[in-house]
Every structure is written in structure tokens, then in C-alpha cells.
Tab-separated table of C-alpha atoms and ligand atoms in Angstrom:
chain	number	residue	atom	x	y	z
C	259	UNK	CA	21.142	-14.346	-13.574
C	260	UNK	CA	24.009	-14.706	-11.065
C	261	UNK	CA	24.587	-12.147	-8.295
C	262	UNK	CA	27.951	-11.193	-9.765
C	263	UNK	CA	26.455	-10.586	-13.202
C	264	UNK	CA	23.601	-8.556	-11.762
C	265	UNK	CA	25.862	-6.273	-9.778
C	266	UNK	CA	28.231	-5.906	-12.758
C	267	UNK	CA	25.336	-4.790	-14.943
C	268	UNK	CA	24.350	-2.228	-12.337
C	269	UNK	CA	27.850	-0.872	-11.773
C	270	UNK	CA	28.444	-0.351	-15.458
C	271	UNK	CA	25.128	1.325	-16.100
C	272	UNK	CA	24.808	4.835	-14.708
C	273	UNK	CA	21.128	4.954	-15.694
C	274	UNK	CA	20.431	2.038	-13.373
C	275	UNK	CA	18.719	-0.002	-16.043
C	276	UNK	CA	18.689	-3.151	-14.010
C	277	UNK	CA	18.988	-6.652	-15.470
C	278	UNK	CA	15.853	-8.522	-16.518
C	279	UNK	CA	14.087	-10.805	-14.032
C	280	UNK	CA	10.661	-12.280	-13.402
C	281	UNK	CA	9.463	-12.380	-9.804
C	282	UNK	CA	6.523	-14.197	-8.237
C	283	UNK	CA	4.975	-12.100	-5.452
C	284	UNK	CA	2.882	-13.470	-2.592
C	285	UNK	CA	0.840	-11.270	-0.234
C	286	UNK	CA	-1.186	-12.316	2.836
C	287	UNK	CA	-0.482	-9.564	5.387
C	288	UNK	CA	-4.093	-8.709	6.192
C	289	UNK	CA	-7.347	-9.792	4.532
C	290	UNK	CA	-6.302	-10.139	0.893
C	291	UNK	CA	-4.777	-13.370	-0.447
C	292	UNK	CA	-2.802	-12.448	-3.550
C	293	UNK	CA	-0.236	-13.739	-6.027
C	294	UNK	CA	1.303	-12.024	-9.061
C	295	UNK	CA	4.156	-12.330	-11.530
C	296	UNK	CA	5.984	-9.145	-12.517
C	297	UNK	CA	8.671	-8.699	-15.148
C	298	UNK	CA	11.553	-6.267	-14.556
C	299	UNK	CA	9.790	-4.696	-11.583
C	300	UNK	CA	7.293	-2.914	-13.803
C	301	UNK	CA	5.231	-5.167	-16.061
C	302	UNK	CA	2.481	-7.270	-14.514
C	303	UNK	CA	2.150	-10.605	-16.323
C	304	UNK	CA	-0.600	-11.747	-13.970
C	305	UNK	CA	-2.108	-10.525	-10.706
C	306	UNK	CA	-4.818	-12.254	-8.705
C	307	UNK	CA	-6.369	-10.937	-5.487
C	308	UNK	CA	-8.902	-12.867	-3.407
C	309	UNK	CA	-10.533	-10.405	-1.050
C	310	UNK	CA	-11.998	-11.531	2.271
C	311	UNK	CA	-14.084	-8.367	2.631
C	312	UNK	CA	-17.423	-10.190	2.621
C	313	UNK	CA	-16.206	-12.594	5.268
C	314	UNK	CA	-15.130	-9.810	7.645
C	315	UNK	CA	-18.004	-7.397	6.945
C	316	UNK	CA	-20.181	-9.302	9.458
C	317	UNK	CA	-17.627	-8.471	12.211
C	318	UNK	CA	-17.281	-4.818	11.120
C	319	UNK	CA	-13.512	-5.265	10.672
C	320	UNK	CA	-10.804	-7.850	10.083
C	321	UNK	CA	-11.045	-10.798	12.486
C	322	UNK	CA	-7.438	-12.120	12.626
C	323	UNK	CA	-8.109	-15.818	13.139
C	324	UNK	CA	-10.772	-15.902	10.451
C	325	UNK	CA	-8.321	-14.108	8.131
C	326	UNK	CA	-5.484	-16.598	8.596
C	327	UNK	CA	-7.750	-19.614	8.168
C	328	UNK	CA	-9.175	-18.147	4.977
C	329	UNK	CA	-5.632	-17.509	3.668
C	330	UNK	CA	-4.882	-21.204	4.254
C	331	UNK	CA	-7.845	-22.180	2.067
C	332	UNK	CA	-7.101	-19.679	-0.673
C	333	UNK	CA	-3.327	-19.397	-1.001
C	334	UNK	CA	-2.656	-22.542	-3.008
C	335	UNK	CA	-5.370	-21.987	-5.667
C	336	UNK	CA	-4.346	-18.324	-5.955
C	337	UNK	CA	-0.707	-19.159	-6.679
C	338	UNK	CA	-1.750	-21.891	-9.104
C	339	UNK	CA	-4.034	-19.415	-10.888
C	340	UNK	CA	-1.202	-16.894	-11.206
C	341	UNK	CA	1.065	-19.490	-12.817
C	342	UNK	CA	-1.663	-20.811	-15.119
C	343	UNK	CA	-2.770	-17.361	-16.281
C	344	UNK	CA	0.780	-16.342	-17.128
C	345	UNK	CA	1.519	-19.671	-18.903
C	346	UNK	CA	4.761	-19.713	-16.928
C	347	UNK	CA	6.418	-22.431	-14.877
C	348	UNK	CA	8.441	-21.850	-11.728
C	349	UNK	CA	11.506	-22.576	-13.890
C	350	UNK	CA	10.771	-19.422	-15.913
C	351	UNK	CA	11.049	-17.257	-12.793
C	352	UNK	CA	14.057	-15.767	-10.987
C	353	UNK	CA	12.856	-15.381	-7.387
C	354	UNK	CA	9.923	-15.586	-4.992
C	355	UNK	CA	9.084	-12.444	-3.045
C	356	UNK	CA	6.746	-12.583	-0.068
C	357	UNK	CA	5.408	-10.043	2.403
C	358	UNK	CA	7.296	-10.611	5.659
C	359	UNK	CA	5.657	-7.758	7.621
C	360	UNK	CA	4.200	-5.569	8.956
C	361	UNK	CA	0.806	-7.243	9.233
C	362	UNK	CA	-1.239	-9.788	11.167
C	363	UNK	CA	1.121	-12.561	12.371
C	364	UNK	CA	-1.282	-15.419	11.642
C	365	UNK	CA	-1.925	-14.094	8.136
C	366	UNK	CA	1.726	-13.378	7.317
C	367	UNK	CA	2.851	-16.933	8.182
C	368	UNK	CA	0.505	-18.451	5.595
C	369	UNK	CA	2.057	-16.518	2.694
C	370	UNK	CA	5.543	-16.984	4.143
C	371	UNK	CA	5.168	-20.752	4.389
C	372	UNK	CA	3.740	-20.957	0.875
C	373	UNK	CA	6.691	-18.935	-0.449
C	374	UNK	CA	9.207	-21.044	1.467
C	375	UNK	CA	7.664	-24.241	0.106
C	376	UNK	CA	7.849	-22.908	-3.443
C	377	UNK	CA	11.435	-21.740	-2.955
C	378	UNK	CA	12.476	-25.072	-1.480
C	379	UNK	CA	10.761	-27.074	-4.208
C	380	UNK	CA	12.032	-24.975	-7.105
C	381	UNK	CA	15.439	-23.876	-5.832
C	382	UNK	CA	14.506	-20.235	-6.491
C	383	UNK	CA	15.733	-17.611	-4.025
C	384	UNK	CA	13.338	-16.319	-1.352
C	385	UNK	CA	13.047	-12.563	-0.743
C	386	UNK	CA	11.168	-11.204	2.285
C	387	UNK	CA	9.486	-7.889	1.575
C	388	UNK	CA	8.310	-5.055	3.797
C	389	UNK	CA	4.634	-4.380	3.041
C	390	UNK	CA	5.107	-0.597	3.154
C	391	UNK	CA	7.974	-0.821	0.667
C	392	UNK	CA	5.693	-2.925	-1.537
C	393	UNK	CA	3.057	-0.150	-1.480
C	394	UNK	CA	5.772	2.299	-2.581
C	395	UNK	CA	6.828	0.140	-5.547
C	396	UNK	CA	3.230	-0.067	-6.767
C	397	UNK	CA	4.052	3.319	-8.335
C	398	UNK	CA	6.619	1.653	-10.632
C	399	UNK	CA	4.053	-0.754	-12.082
C	400	UNK	CA	2.540	-0.387	-15.515
C	401	UNK	CA	-1.243	-0.746	-15.697
C	402	UNK	CA	-3.097	-2.730	-17.008
C	403	UNK	CA	-1.439	-6.165	-16.787
C	404	UNK	CA	0.075	-7.497	-19.981
C	405	UNK	CA	-1.226	-10.888	-21.004
C	406	UNK	CA	0.159	-13.532	-23.336
C	407	UNK	CA	3.788	-12.481	-23.284
C	408	UNK	CA	3.477	-9.169	-25.181
C	409	UNK	CA	5.607	-7.451	-22.514
C	410	UNK	CA	8.221	-6.345	-25.038
C	411	UNK	CA	5.754	-3.987	-26.748
C	412	UNK	CA	4.720	-2.123	-23.636
C	413	UNK	CA	5.313	1.623	-23.619
C	414	UNK	CA	6.285	2.346	-20.007
C	415	UNK	CA	5.685	5.707	-18.369
C	416	UNK	CA	8.862	7.177	-16.830
C	417	UNK	CA	9.720	5.681	-13.442
C	418	UNK	CA	9.385	7.985	-10.390
C	419	UNK	CA	12.338	10.354	-9.923
C	420	UNK	CA	14.352	10.679	-6.721
C	421	UNK	CA	14.319	12.354	-4.286
C	422	UNK	CA	10.714	11.399	-3.611
C	423	UNK	CA	8.426	12.502	-0.822
C	424	UNK	CA	6.145	9.576	-0.143
C	425	UNK	CA	2.875	9.601	1.761
C	426	UNK	CA	1.964	6.053	2.777
C	427	UNK	CA	-1.665	5.896	3.868
C	428	UNK	CA	-3.169	2.507	4.601
C	429	UNK	CA	-5.362	0.750	7.137
C	430	UNK	CA	-2.456	0.269	9.518
C	431	UNK	CA	-0.017	3.063	8.630
C	432	UNK	CA	0.251	6.760	7.893
C	433	UNK	CA	3.838	7.836	7.252
C	434	UNK	CA	5.758	10.563	5.462
C	435	UNK	CA	8.957	9.190	3.976
C	436	UNK	CA	11.862	10.696	2.070
C	437	UNK	CA	13.278	8.249	-0.505
C	438	UNK	CA	16.569	9.469	-1.930
C	439	UNK	CA	17.423	6.390	-3.956
C	440	UNK	CA	16.396	2.779	-4.389
C	441	UNK	CA	15.901	1.106	-1.001
C	442	UNK	CA	16.964	4.222	0.974
C	443	UNK	CA	14.245	5.545	3.245
C	444	UNK	CA	14.135	8.249	5.872
C	445	UNK	CA	10.987	8.338	7.959
C	446	UNK	CA	10.061	11.976	8.512
C	447	UNK	CA	6.929	11.415	10.551
C	448	UNK	CA	3.980	9.140	11.182
C	449	UNK	CA	0.638	9.061	12.876
C	450	UNK	CA	0.753	9.315	16.647
C	451	UNK	CA	-2.496	7.393	17.017
C	452	UNK	CA	-4.889	6.076	14.335
C	453	UNK	CA	-3.809	5.432	10.759
C	454	UNK	CA	-5.796	7.377	8.156
C	455	UNK	CA	-7.517	4.213	6.870
C	456	UNK	CA	-8.331	3.153	10.412
C	457	UNK	CA	-9.985	6.561	10.993
C	458	UNK	CA	-12.033	6.079	7.806
C	459	UNK	CA	-13.087	2.603	9.001
C	460	UNK	CA	-13.987	3.735	12.542
C	461	UNK	CA	-15.915	6.822	11.444
C	462	UNK	CA	-17.788	4.733	8.868
C	463	UNK	CA	-18.897	2.415	11.669
C	464	UNK	CA	-20.012	5.418	13.811
C	465	UNK	CA	-22.260	6.758	11.093
C	466	UNK	CA	-23.668	3.359	10.180
C	467	UNK	CA	-21.725	2.644	6.988
C	468	UNK	CA	-20.309	-0.803	6.341
C	469	UNK	CA	-16.789	-2.246	6.268
C	470	UNK	CA	-14.391	-1.324	4.688
C	471	UNK	CA	-15.158	2.247	5.649
C	472	UNK	CA	-12.935	4.126	3.189
C	473	UNK	CA	-14.859	3.352	-0.011
C	474	UNK	CA	-18.196	3.689	1.869
C	475	UNK	CA	-17.286	7.167	3.169
C	476	UNK	CA	-16.089	8.225	-0.276
C	477	UNK	CA	-19.418	7.247	-1.836
C	478	UNK	CA	-21.488	8.857	0.948
C	479	UNK	CA	-19.358	12.036	0.785
C	480	UNK	CA	-20.196	12.514	-2.896
C	481	UNK	CA	-23.639	13.748	-1.946
C	482	UNK	CA	-22.558	15.817	1.073
C	483	UNK	CA	-21.319	19.283	1.970
C	484	UNK	CA	-17.657	19.181	3.135
C	485	UNK	CA	-18.192	22.429	5.057
C	486	UNK	CA	-21.321	21.299	6.927
C	487	UNK	CA	-19.285	20.472	10.059
C	488	UNK	CA	-16.095	22.269	11.111
C	489	UNK	CA	-14.152	19.222	12.288
C	490	UNK	CA	-10.659	19.804	13.769
C	491	UNK	CA	-7.411	19.468	11.797
C	492	UNK	CA	-4.368	18.373	13.825
C	493	UNK	CA	-1.496	20.149	12.062
C	494	UNK	CA	1.147	19.255	14.710
C	495	UNK	CA	3.268	22.154	13.491
C	496	UNK	CA	7.065	21.749	13.435
C	497	UNK	CA	6.736	17.981	13.033
C	498	UNK	CA	5.877	15.695	10.120
C	499	UNK	CA	3.563	13.657	12.332
C	500	UNK	CA	-0.172	13.157	12.026
C	501	UNK	CA	-3.012	12.560	14.471
C	502	UNK	CA	-6.563	11.516	13.675
C	503	UNK	CA	-7.935	10.576	17.098
C	504	UNK	CA	-9.156	14.125	17.876
C	505	UNK	CA	-11.004	14.232	14.554
C	506	UNK	CA	-12.517	10.803	15.212
C	507	UNK	CA	-13.694	11.912	18.675
C	508	UNK	CA	-15.168	15.123	17.230
C	509	UNK	CA	-17.245	13.076	14.770
C	510	UNK	CA	-18.369	10.777	17.599
C	511	UNK	CA	-19.387	13.777	19.735
C	512	UNK	CA	-21.418	15.215	16.855
C	513	UNK	CA	-23.103	11.865	16.211
C	514	UNK	CA	-24.029	11.507	19.898
C	515	UNK	CA	-25.349	15.091	20.039
C	516	UNK	CA	-27.584	14.505	17.028
C	517	UNK	CA	-28.773	11.161	18.402
C	518	UNK	CA	-29.632	12.720	21.786
C	519	UNK	CA	-31.701	15.321	19.965
C	520	UNK	CA	-33.304	12.430	18.069
C	521	UNK	CA	-32.334	13.989	14.777
C	522	UNK	CA	-31.601	11.785	11.758
C	523	UNK	CA	-27.860	11.589	11.032
C	524	UNK	CA	-26.855	13.721	8.021
C	525	UNK	CA	-24.608	10.895	6.835
C	526	UNK	CA	-23.490	12.519	3.577
C	527	UNK	CA	-22.508	15.788	5.321
C	528	UNK	CA	-20.723	13.966	8.155
C	529	UNK	CA	-18.825	11.794	5.654
C	530	UNK	CA	-17.903	14.751	3.416
C	531	UNK	CA	-16.773	16.953	6.327
C	532	UNK	CA	-14.701	14.139	7.858
C	533	UNK	CA	-13.113	13.249	4.500
C	534	UNK	CA	-12.273	16.900	3.826
C	535	UNK	CA	-10.523	17.224	7.215
C	536	UNK	CA	-8.380	14.118	6.550
C	537	UNK	CA	-7.561	15.104	2.971
C	538	UNK	CA	-6.625	18.678	3.916
C	539	UNK	CA	-4.050	17.587	6.506
C	540	UNK	CA	-2.603	14.721	4.431
C	541	UNK	CA	-2.245	16.938	1.368
C	542	UNK	CA	-1.004	20.019	3.228
C	543	UNK	CA	1.753	18.220	5.118
C	544	UNK	CA	2.868	16.190	2.098
C	545	UNK	CA	3.212	19.306	-0.047
C	546	UNK	CA	5.113	21.130	2.674
C	547	UNK	CA	7.481	18.182	3.122
C	548	UNK	CA	8.083	18.056	-0.633
C	549	UNK	CA	9.097	21.695	-0.572
C	550	UNK	CA	11.191	21.438	2.603
C	551	UNK	CA	13.200	18.471	1.281
C	552	UNK	CA	13.471	19.606	-2.341
C	553	UNK	CA	11.601	16.575	-3.688
C	554	UNK	CA	11.546	15.960	-7.432
C	555	UNK	CA	8.187	14.187	-7.175
C	556	UNK	CA	5.431	13.275	-4.753
C	557	UNK	CA	4.255	9.698	-4.425
C	558	UNK	CA	1.117	8.637	-2.555
C	559	UNK	CA	0.546	4.938	-1.857
C	560	UNK	CA	-1.505	2.543	0.299
C	561	UNK	CA	-5.216	1.776	0.466
C	562	UNK	CA	-6.310	5.349	1.251
C	563	UNK	CA	-4.524	6.613	-1.876
C	564	UNK	CA	-7.518	5.129	-3.737
C	565	UNK	CA	-9.562	7.992	-2.278
C	566	UNK	CA	-10.758	10.254	-5.083
C	567	UNK	CA	-10.791	13.440	-2.991
C	568	UNK	CA	-7.225	12.838	-1.779
C	569	UNK	CA	-5.962	12.099	-5.288
C	570	UNK	CA	-7.661	15.186	-6.703
C	571	UNK	CA	-6.309	17.451	-3.943
C	572	UNK	CA	-2.683	16.294	-4.302
C	573	UNK	CA	-2.754	16.539	-8.113
C	574	UNK	CA	-4.414	19.979	-8.006
C	575	UNK	CA	-2.211	21.552	-5.350
C	576	UNK	CA	1.246	20.196	-6.165
C	577	UNK	CA	3.623	22.225	-8.301
C	578	UNK	CA	5.885	19.190	-8.848
C	579	UNK	CA	4.951	15.911	-10.583
C	580	UNK	CA	2.653	13.604	-8.627
C	581	UNK	CA	2.634	9.836	-8.898
C	582	UNK	CA	-0.317	7.899	-7.445
C	583	UNK	CA	-0.772	4.268	-8.520
C	584	UNK	CA	-3.909	3.319	-10.453
C	585	UNK	CA	-6.844	2.536	-8.121
C	586	UNK	CA	-6.501	-1.243	-8.640
C	587	UNK	CA	-2.957	-1.143	-7.279
C	588	UNK	CA	-3.640	1.099	-4.251
C	589	UNK	CA	-5.142	-1.559	-2.008
C	590	UNK	CA	-3.300	-4.754	-1.111
C	591	UNK	CA	-2.083	-6.861	-4.042
C	592	UNK	CA	0.883	-9.082	-4.844
C	593	UNK	CA	2.104	-7.226	-7.947
C	594	UNK	CA	3.536	-4.545	-5.666
C	595	UNK	CA	5.284	-7.249	-3.611
C	596	UNK	CA	6.817	-8.687	-6.787
C	597	UNK	CA	7.867	-5.182	-7.915
C	598	UNK	CA	9.612	-4.488	-4.602
C	599	UNK	CA	11.021	-8.027	-4.825
C	600	UNK	CA	12.592	-7.201	-8.194
C	601	UNK	CA	14.409	-4.122	-6.856
C	602	UNK	CA	15.586	-6.139	-3.834
C	603	UNK	CA	16.649	-9.006	-6.138
C	604	UNK	CA	18.752	-6.810	-8.424
C	605	UNK	CA	20.375	-5.250	-5.360
C	606	UNK	CA	21.452	-8.702	-4.235
C	607	UNK	CA	18.994	-9.584	-1.467
C	608	UNK	CA	18.571	-13.323	-0.895
C	609	UNK	CA	16.928	-14.534	2.312
C	610	UNK	CA	17.364	-17.769	4.210
C	611	UNK	CA	14.509	-20.267	4.370
C	612	UNK	CA	14.723	-19.808	8.134
C	613	UNK	CA	13.424	-16.214	8.136
C	614	UNK	CA	10.454	-15.456	10.359
C	615	UNK	CA	7.626	-13.002	9.725
C	616	UNK	CA	8.018	-9.528	11.287
C	617	UNK	CA	4.539	-8.270	12.276
C	618	UNK	CA	5.849	-4.835	13.416
C	619	UNK	CA	8.656	-4.308	10.876
C	620	UNK	CA	9.381	-0.581	10.321
C	621	UNK	CA	10.185	0.529	6.776
C	622	UNK	CA	13.385	2.201	7.902
C	623	UNK	CA	14.838	-1.070	9.183
C	624	UNK	CA	14.456	-3.035	5.943
M	1419	KG4	O1	-3.303	-0.827	1.976
M	1419	KG4	P1	-4.560	-1.470	2.386
M	1419	KG4	O2	-5.336	-2.243	1.363
M	1419	KG4	O3	-4.312	-2.448	3.577
M	1419	KG4	C1	-3.392	-2.140	4.580
M	1419	KG4	O4	-2.170	-2.332	4.339
M	1419	KG4	O5	-3.845	-1.646	5.648
M	1419	KG4	O6	-5.479	-0.328	3.011
M	1419	KG4	C2	-6.757	-0.579	3.493
M	1419	KG4	C3	-7.353	0.721	4.003
M	1419	KG4	C4	-8.691	0.526	4.713
M	1419	KG4	O7	-8.653	1.245	5.931
M	1419	KG4	C5	-9.693	1.137	3.748
M	1419	KG4	O8	-10.831	1.699	4.390
M	1419	KG4	C6	-8.858	2.207	3.062
M	1419	KG4	O9	-7.596	1.608	2.893
M	1419	KG4	N1	-9.414	2.598	1.755
M	1419	KG4	C7	-9.884	3.836	1.498
M	1419	KG4	C8	-10.396	3.800	0.164
M	1419	KG4	N2	-10.210	2.530	-0.320
M	1419	KG4	C9	-9.598	1.816	0.668
M	1419	KG4	N3	-9.931	4.947	2.254
M	1419	KG4	C10	-10.490	6.051	1.707
M	1419	KG4	N4	-11.028	6.084	0.460
M	1419	KG4	C11	-10.996	4.990	-0.341
M	1419	KG4	N5	-11.513	5.035	-1.568
M	1420	ZN	ZN1	-1.471	-2.459	2.547
């Protein structure tokens, strides 16, 4: 569909029922190589994620050069798989959306170059996407994916309502954002030190759990007492910021104390008490922001939004509707990139093939 037609359809439709389009999404910002095709920003026709977790587990975290080299090996087969599984050709698509940043530079360039090659070869427009915006649009996606072209029969849940208070919690970011309309973001606050996911990963390492730490802590916490240790909560009153370094240091101090006394580490209790401290602050500040800004709904997105305790706390404590993507869409995937790509596409974004990756790209400058 032409730009002029797309904007005409939007102008004349007060409900913002945007024109139809199919977008291929490509994601390589960290340690997941992913490709997906999404219809109308909401229906996943195919989504493939190749995780490098096993490769990085031996280093206890993501090793950037290993990540980019693995993306190089995986990106082509992953995109081919996405096209084959959907029974679609590039000609059936309307645009190619790719994560432009933030993320690891050497990883981002692999997806970017793949997307540029596809755009050049097919003549389809290229759309660079902010990874944090992609996490947000994961909440618009229908789950599970729809196979074999039955998209027309899908009963979609209502899309999130603006104004939204959004908590983005991932391995690299923890931000509170007010979204008043499509593509309009106001950053209210962010972490001053570690991201929530980073704190999960570091504490997991301290107490001898593997990488990635978030899922490992969640499992260990299931058998523990969340009140066993009174770890600190940094409320940073009068701001919408977060801090997790004091909590991380408190866990480290406790671990060292127990080790000096040659006591076995109560891993389940440490994990449960740490998780409770993180969840309490994330939930408390998000709910307060929702009230302060008159939000219609709360949205939680990013890898840490897969955390069961966090999900349960936000759902239980919020008096307004809560939208948290299904677990499969919380961690990095390309369906969310294609979804964000759709909303950028219908708002007219087309990028040059000369765009560079932006490893430190803030959401508010998209
Ligand atoms: O969004 P994501 O996949 O990648 C980034 O953009 O960073 O987030 C990864 C982060 C990791 O720190 C991981 O430990 C955390 O999300 N994570 C979790 C859970 N699943 C993944 N944290 C807590 N509980 C979980 N269930
Ligand atoms: Zn992410």
C-alpha cells in the first residue's frame, strides 16, 4: 500500500484501524537470533527464535564476540525458516523491520545487514526499530501464532488502551514510561545502576545458579521463604527511578557472611527474598505511576516480565487493567520487532539503506 493511501486510511478512521500489512521482523540485539512474520501488527504467522543460551552459559553471561559470530551462522537459516513456515515469499510482504538498537553493536550489525540485503534484493522498505519499543508492542500480539493462513478467523483480544504506564524490565533496561498514543513516549524514570534482569543474573551467579539467572532464581525461589532475609528496597521517593545495586550488595554481604561461618547457602531462601525485594519495588512504583498519571492500563514488558512472582503481584494489586505479554513473547523475539515495525510502517516510517545501528538508542529519541 502506498504512503498516501495509508495516511488517508488513518485520517479518515477515528478508531485508528490501520491498513493491512505483513511485516518481516529480524532481531539480533543480544543473544537471540530471531525472525518472524506478523500480519497487521497483531497476528503472528511465524516466529522462530534460536537461543544462544547454551553457548554463553559456559562464560556465565553473554560474550559479545561469540554472540555476533553465532548470529552470522544462524541468521540466514532463521530467516529462510520463517519464510518457509509461513508459505510466504518476500513479494507477499510489505516491509522489513529490524532491531537497530539498543544492544550489542556486533550483534546488531548482523541483523541489520541481513535486513538491508533483503530490502535491497526485494525492493521492500526497511524500518529500523528500537528494541524497547519492540518489547512494548509484544503486548499487541495475539498468542499463539496462526499457521496456514487462517488469520482471518482469529478472535483478537482488545488492544491496550492509552494512556498506558509501561514498565520495561529486561537484561539491559529498567524504565517506567508513559505512552499517551502510538509512538509517543515519555520516560518517567529508569534504573540508576543495574537493570532488573542484570540484578537477577548477578545474584544468580553469587548463589551458584546458572545463566540466565532470572529463570533459575524463579525456580529456586519456589521452594524458599521470601521473608527469610530482610533485603533493602530502594524506593527513591519523589522520583520514578530504580536502583538495584544496594540490594545486590546486600545479597553478596549475606553470602560472604554465611560462607565465612562455613554454613551451607540457603539458596531457596536467598533467591525468594531477593526476588520479593525486586518485585515489591517494581510493582509498587508502577502502580503509583499509573495512579499519578491517570493511566487507563498497565503494561509490563521485557525479559523479566516473564517472572511469575512479578506477574502475579501486578495483576493482584492493580485496580486498572493489566497487560503482560504471554511468557513466550516476554524474552527477545522477532514477532515484537515486526509488530512495532507495523505501527511504524502505517505511520509512514521508511529508513534509508544507509542507516547504522544505534547501540545506546533511548526509547524517547525514536
Ligand atoms: O528482554 P530480554 O530477553 O533481553 C534483553 O533485552 O535484555 O531479557 C533478558 C533478561 C535476563 O536478565 C533474564 O535473566 C531475565 O530477562 N529473565 C527473567 C526471567 N526470564 C528471563 N528474570 C526473572 N524471572 C524470569 N522468569
Ligand atoms: Zn530484550
